PDB file of C-alpha atoms in Angstrom:
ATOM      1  CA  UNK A   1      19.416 -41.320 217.176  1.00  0.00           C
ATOM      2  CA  UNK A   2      18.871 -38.576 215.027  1.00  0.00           C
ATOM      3  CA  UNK A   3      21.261 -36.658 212.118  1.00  0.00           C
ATOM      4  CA  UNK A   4      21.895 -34.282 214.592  1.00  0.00           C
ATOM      5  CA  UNK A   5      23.829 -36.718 216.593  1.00  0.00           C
ATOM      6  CA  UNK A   6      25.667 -37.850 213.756  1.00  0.00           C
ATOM      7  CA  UNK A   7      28.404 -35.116 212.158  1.00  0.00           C
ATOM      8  CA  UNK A   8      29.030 -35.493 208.261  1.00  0.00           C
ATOM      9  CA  UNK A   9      32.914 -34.447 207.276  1.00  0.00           C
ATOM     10  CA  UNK A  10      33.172 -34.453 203.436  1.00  0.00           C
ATOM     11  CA  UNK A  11      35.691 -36.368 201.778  1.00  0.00           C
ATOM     12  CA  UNK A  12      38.509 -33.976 200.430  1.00  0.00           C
ATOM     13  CA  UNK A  13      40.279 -34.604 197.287  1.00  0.00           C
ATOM     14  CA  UNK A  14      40.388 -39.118 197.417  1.00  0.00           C
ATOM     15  CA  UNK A  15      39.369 -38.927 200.446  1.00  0.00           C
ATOM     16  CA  UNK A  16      36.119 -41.085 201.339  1.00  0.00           C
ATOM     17  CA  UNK A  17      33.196 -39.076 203.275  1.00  0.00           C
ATOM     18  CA  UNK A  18      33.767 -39.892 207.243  1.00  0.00           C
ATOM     19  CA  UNK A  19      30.743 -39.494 209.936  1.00  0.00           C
ATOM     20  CA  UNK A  20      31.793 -39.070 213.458  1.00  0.00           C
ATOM     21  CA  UNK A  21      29.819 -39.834 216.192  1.00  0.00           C
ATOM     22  CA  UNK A  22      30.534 -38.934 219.680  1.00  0.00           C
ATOM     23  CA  UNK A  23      33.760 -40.353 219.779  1.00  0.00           C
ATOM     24  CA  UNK A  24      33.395 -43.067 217.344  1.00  0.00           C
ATOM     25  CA  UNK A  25      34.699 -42.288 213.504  1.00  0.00           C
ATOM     26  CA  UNK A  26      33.335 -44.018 210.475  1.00  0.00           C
ATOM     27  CA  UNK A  27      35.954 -44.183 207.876  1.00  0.00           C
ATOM     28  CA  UNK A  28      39.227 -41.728 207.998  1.00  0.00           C
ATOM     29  CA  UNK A  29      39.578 -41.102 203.901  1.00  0.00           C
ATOM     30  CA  UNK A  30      43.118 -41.536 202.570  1.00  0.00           C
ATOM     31  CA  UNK A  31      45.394 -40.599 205.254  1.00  0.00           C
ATOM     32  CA  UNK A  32      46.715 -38.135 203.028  1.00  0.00           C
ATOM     33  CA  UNK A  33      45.042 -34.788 204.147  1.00  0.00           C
ATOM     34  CA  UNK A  34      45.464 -35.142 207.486  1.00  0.00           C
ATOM     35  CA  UNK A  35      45.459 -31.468 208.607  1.00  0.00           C
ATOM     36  CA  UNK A  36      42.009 -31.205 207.328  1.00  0.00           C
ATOM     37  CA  UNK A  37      40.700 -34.321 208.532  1.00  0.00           C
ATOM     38  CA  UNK A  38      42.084 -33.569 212.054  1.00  0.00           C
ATOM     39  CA  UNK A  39      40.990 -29.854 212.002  1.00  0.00           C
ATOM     40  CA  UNK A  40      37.380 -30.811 210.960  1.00  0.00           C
ATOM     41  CA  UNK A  41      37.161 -33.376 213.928  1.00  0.00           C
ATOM     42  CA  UNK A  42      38.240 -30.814 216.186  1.00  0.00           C
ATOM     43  CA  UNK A  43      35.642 -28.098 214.932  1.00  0.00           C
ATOM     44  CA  UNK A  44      33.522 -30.106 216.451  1.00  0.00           C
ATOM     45  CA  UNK A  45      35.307 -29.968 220.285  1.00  0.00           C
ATOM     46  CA  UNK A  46      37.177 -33.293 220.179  1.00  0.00           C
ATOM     47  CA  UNK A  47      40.700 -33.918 220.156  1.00  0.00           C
ATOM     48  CA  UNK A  48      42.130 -36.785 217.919  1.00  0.00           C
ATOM     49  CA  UNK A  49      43.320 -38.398 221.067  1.00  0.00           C
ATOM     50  CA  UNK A  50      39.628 -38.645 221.980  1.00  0.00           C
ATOM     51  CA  UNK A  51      38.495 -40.715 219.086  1.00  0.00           C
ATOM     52  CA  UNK A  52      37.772 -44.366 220.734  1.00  0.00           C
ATOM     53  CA  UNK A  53      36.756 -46.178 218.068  1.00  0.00           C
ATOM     54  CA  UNK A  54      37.057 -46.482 214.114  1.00  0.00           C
ATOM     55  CA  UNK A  55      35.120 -47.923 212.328  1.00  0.00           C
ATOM     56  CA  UNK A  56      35.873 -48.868 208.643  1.00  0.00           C
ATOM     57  CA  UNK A  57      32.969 -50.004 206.255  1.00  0.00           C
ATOM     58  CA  UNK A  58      35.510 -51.248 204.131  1.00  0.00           C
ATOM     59  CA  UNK A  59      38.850 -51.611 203.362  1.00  0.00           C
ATOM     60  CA  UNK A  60      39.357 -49.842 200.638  1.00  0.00           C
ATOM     61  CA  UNK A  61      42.357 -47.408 200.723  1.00  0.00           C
ATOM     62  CA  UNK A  62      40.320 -43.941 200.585  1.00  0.00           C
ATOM     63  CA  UNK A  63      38.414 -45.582 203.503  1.00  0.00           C
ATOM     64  CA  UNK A  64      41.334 -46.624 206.106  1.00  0.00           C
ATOM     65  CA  UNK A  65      44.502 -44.808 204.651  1.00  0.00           C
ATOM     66  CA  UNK A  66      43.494 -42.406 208.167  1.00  0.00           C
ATOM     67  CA  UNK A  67      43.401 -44.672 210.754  1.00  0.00           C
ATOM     68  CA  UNK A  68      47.086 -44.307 211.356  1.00  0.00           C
ATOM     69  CA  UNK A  69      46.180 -40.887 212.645  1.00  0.00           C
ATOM     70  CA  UNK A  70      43.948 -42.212 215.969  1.00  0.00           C
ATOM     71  CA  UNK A  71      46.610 -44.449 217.557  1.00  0.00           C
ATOM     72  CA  UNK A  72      44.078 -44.457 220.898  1.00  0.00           C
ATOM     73  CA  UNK A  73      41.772 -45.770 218.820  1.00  0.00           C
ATOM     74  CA  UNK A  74      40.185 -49.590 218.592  1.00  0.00           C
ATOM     75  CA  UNK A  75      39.792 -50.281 214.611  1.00  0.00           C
ATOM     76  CA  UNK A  76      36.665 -52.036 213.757  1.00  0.00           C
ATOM     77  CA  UNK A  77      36.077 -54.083 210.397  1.00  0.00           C
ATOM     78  CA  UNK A  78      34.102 -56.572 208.937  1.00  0.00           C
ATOM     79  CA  UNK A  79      35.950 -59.927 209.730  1.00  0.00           C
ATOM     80  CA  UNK A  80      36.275 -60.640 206.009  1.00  0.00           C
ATOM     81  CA  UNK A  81      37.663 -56.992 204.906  1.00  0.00           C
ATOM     82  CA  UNK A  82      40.081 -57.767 207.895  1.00  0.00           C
ATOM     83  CA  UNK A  83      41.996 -60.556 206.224  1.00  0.00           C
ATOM     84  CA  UNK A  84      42.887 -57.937 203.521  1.00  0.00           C
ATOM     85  CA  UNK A  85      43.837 -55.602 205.975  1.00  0.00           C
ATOM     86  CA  UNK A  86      45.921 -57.671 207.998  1.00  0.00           C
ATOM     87  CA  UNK A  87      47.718 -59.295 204.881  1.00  0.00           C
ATOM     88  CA  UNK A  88      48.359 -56.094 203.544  1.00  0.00           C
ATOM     89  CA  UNK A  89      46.586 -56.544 200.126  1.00  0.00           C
ATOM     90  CA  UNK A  90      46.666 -53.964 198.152  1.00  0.00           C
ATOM     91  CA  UNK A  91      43.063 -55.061 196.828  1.00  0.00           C
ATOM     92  CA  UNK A  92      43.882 -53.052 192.788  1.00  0.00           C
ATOM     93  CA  UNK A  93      43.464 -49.619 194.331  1.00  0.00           C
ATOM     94  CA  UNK A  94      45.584 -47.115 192.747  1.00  0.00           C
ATOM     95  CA  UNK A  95      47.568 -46.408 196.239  1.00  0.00           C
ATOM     96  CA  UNK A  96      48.845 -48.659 198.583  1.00  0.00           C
ATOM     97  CA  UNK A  97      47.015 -47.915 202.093  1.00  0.00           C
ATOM     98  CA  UNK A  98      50.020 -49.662 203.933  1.00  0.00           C
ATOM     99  CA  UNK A  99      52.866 -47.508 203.498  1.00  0.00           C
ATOM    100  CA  UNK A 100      51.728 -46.557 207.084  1.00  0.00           C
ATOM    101  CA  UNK A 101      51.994 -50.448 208.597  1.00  0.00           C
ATOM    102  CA  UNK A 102      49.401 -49.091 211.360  1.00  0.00           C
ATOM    103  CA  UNK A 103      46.787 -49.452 208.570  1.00  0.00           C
ATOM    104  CA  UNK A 104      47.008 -52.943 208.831  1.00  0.00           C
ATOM    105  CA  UNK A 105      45.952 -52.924 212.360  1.00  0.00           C
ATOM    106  CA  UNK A 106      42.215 -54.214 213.319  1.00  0.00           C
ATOM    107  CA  UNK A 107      41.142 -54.690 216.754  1.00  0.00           C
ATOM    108  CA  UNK A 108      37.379 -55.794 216.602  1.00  0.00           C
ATOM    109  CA  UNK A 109      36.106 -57.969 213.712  1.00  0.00           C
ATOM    110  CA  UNK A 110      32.417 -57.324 212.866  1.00  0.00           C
ATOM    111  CA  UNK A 111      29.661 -59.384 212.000  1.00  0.00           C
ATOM    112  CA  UNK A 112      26.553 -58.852 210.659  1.00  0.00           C
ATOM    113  CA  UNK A 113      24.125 -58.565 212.999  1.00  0.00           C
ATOM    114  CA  UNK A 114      26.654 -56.688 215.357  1.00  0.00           C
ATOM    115  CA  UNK A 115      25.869 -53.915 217.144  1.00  0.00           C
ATOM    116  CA  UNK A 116      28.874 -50.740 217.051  1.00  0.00           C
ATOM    117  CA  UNK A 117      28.824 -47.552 218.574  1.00  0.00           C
ATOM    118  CA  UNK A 118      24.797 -47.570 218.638  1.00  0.00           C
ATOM    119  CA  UNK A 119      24.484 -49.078 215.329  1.00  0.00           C
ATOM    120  CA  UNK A 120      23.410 -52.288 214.033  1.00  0.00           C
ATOM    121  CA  UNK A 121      26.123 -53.845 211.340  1.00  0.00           C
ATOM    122  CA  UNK A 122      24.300 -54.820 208.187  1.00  0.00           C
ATOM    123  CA  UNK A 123      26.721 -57.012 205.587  1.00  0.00           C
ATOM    124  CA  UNK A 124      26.923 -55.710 202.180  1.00  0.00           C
ATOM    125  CA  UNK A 125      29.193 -57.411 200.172  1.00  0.00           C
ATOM    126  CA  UNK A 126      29.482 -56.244 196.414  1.00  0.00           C
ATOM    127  CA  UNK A 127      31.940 -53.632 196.668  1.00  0.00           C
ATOM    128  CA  UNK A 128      34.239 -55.769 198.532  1.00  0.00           C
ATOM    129  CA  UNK A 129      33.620 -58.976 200.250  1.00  0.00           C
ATOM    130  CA  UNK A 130      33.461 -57.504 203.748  1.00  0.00           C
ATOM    131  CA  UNK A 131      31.368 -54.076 203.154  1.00  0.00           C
ATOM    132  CA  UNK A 132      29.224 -53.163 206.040  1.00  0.00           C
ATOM    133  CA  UNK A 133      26.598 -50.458 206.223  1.00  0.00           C
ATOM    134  CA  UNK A 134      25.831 -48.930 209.812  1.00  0.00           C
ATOM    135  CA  UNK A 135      21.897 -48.693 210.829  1.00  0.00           C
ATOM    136  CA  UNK A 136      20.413 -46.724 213.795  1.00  0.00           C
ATOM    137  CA  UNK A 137      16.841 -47.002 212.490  1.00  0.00           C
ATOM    138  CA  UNK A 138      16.579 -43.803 211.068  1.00  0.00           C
ATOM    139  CA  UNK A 139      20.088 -43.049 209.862  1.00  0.00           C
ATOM    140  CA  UNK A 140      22.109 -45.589 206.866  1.00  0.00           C
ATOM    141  CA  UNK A 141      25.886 -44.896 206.846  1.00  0.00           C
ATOM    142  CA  UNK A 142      26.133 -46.947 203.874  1.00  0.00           C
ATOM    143  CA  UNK A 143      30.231 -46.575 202.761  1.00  0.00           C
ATOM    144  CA  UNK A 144      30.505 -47.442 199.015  1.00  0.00           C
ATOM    145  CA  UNK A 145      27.381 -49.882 198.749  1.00  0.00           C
ATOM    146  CA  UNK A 146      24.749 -46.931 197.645  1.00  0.00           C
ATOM    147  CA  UNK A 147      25.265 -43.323 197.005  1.00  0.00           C
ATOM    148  CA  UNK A 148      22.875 -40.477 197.144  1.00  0.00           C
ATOM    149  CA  UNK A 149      20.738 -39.654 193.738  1.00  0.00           C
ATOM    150  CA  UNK A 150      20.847 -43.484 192.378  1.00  0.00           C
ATOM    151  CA  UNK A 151      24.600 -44.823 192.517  1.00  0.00           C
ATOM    152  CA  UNK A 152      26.017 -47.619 193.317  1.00  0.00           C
ATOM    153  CA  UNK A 153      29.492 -49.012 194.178  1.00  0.00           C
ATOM    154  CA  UNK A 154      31.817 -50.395 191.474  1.00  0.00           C
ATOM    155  CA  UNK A 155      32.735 -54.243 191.901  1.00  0.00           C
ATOM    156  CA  UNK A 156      35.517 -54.640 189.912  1.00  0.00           C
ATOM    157  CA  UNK A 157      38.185 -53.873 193.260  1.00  0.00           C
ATOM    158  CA  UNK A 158      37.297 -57.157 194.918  1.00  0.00           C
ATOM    159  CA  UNK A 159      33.885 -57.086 194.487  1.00  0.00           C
ATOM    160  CA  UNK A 160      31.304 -58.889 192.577  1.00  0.00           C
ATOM    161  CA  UNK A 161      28.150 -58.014 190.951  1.00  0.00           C
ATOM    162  CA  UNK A 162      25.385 -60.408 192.247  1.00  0.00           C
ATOM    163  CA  UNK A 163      26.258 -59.532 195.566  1.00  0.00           C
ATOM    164  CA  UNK A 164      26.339 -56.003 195.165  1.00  0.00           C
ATOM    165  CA  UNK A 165      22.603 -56.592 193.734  1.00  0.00           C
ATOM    166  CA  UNK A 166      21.693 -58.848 196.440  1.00  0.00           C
ATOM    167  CA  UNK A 167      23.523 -55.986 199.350  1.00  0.00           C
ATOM    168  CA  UNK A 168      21.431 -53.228 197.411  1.00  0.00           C
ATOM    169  CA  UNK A 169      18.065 -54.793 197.339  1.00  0.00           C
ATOM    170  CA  UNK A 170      18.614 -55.689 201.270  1.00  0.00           C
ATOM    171  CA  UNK A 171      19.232 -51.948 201.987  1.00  0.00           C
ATOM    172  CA  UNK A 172      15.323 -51.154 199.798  1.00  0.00           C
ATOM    173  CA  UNK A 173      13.683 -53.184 202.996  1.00  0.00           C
ATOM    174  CA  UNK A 174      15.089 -50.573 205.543  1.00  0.00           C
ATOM    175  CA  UNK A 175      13.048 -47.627 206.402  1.00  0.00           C
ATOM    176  CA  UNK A 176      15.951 -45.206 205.703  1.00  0.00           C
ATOM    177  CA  UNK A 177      15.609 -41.441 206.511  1.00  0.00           C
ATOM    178  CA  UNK A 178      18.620 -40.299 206.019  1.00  0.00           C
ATOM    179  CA  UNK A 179      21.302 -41.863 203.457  1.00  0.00           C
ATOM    180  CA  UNK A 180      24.629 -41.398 204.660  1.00  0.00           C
ATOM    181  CA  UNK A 181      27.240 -42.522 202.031  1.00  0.00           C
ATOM    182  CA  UNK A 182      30.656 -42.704 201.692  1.00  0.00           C
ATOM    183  CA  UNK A 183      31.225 -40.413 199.032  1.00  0.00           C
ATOM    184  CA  UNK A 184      29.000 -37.669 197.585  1.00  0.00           C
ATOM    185  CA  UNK A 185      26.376 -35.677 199.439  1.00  0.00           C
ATOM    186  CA  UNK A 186      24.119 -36.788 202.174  1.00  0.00           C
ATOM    187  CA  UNK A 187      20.717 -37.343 201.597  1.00  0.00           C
ATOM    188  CA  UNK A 188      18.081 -35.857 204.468  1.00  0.00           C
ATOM    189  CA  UNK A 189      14.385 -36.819 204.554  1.00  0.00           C
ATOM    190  CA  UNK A 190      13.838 -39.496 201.735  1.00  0.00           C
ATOM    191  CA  UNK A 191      16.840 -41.770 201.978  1.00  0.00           C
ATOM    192  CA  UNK A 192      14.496 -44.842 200.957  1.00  0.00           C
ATOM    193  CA  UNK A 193      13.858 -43.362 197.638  1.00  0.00           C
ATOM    194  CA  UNK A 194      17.332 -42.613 196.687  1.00  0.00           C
ATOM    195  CA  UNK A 195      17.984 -46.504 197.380  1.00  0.00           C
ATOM    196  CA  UNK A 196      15.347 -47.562 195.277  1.00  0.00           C
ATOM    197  CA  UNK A 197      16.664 -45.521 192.711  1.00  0.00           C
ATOM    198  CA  UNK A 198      19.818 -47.363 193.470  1.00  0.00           C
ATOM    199  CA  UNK A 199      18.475 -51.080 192.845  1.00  0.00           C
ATOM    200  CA  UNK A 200      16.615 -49.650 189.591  1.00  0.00           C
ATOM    201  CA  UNK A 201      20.351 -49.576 188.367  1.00  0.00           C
ATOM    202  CA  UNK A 202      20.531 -53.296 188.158  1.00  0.00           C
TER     203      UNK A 202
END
């Protein structure tokens, strides 16, 4: 798979970054700006209706608040962000994601090691216990455990330090290409670098 397969939809406002993929969407932001969410999916020729599968790399609030909005939908997590989900926790974010009770729903619980929607699941805990990052081999969707140009996710949410270390320095073995984060710009060509950059943090 290439980055031409893969269709970048900036967060707006809160809202985290999402990626959407033929008819698989990774992340759906806050929930809140759903005209523009919706509208930006459809730009690209599919309907929400269409969207088969979500997939959340974490459970944070900005992340799911959306998923409400793709009832046809199967809602993928990793099986340890999915106990938060489920019990409804409002994990010290500023908003509560469950005011919409459909939030709560999760209908595949991930592993690492999985493979989703043509990528392999790669656990990084460190942001939150059940972070995942999404790897095709070229492309790292990476949610909040790096950003482009250096950054790294915060841990004080339900998170914890050593393990964001540990989830950072795991991501400097892959031969990323392109970094694909959940918040920020992308990064196209030297993805490896910016992670490297990213572990230099600690």
């Amino acid at each position: 798979m290439n980055s031409n397969n893969i269709l970048f939809i900036p967060g707006y406002n809160m809202d985290s970054n999402s990626y959407l993929i033929g008819d698989m969407l990774v992340d759906t932001g806050t929930g809140l700006n759903e005209e523009y969410l919706i509208s930006q999916i459809e730009r690209h020729g599919i309907k929400r209706e269409d969207i088969s599968l979500v997939v959340n790399t974490h459970c944070h609030f900005d992340h799911i608040g959306g998923n409400y909005l793709f009832e046809n939908a199967k809602i993928a997590v990793h099986e340890l962000d999915a106990i938060s989900m489920k019990n409804k926790d409002d994990l010290g974010t500023s908003m509560n994601a469950f005011e919409n009770a459909a939030n709560s729903r999760v209908d595949i619980e991930l592993k690492d090691g999985d493979e989703i929607g043509g990528f392999k699941v790669i656990h990084t805990p460190g942001h939150t216990s059940g972070g995942i990052c999404l790897w095709d081999g070229v492309n790292l969707i990476s949610g909040d455990t790096v950003f482009s140009h250096g950054g790294v996710g915060r841990f004080d949410i339900g998170g914890n330090f050593d393990d964001l270390k540990q989830s950072v320095f795991k991501l400097t073995e892959l031969d990323v290409i392109n970094l694909l984060p959940g918040h920020g710009p992308i990064v196209e060509g030297n993805g490896k670098e910016h992670i490297k950059l990213s572990y230099s943090q600690f």
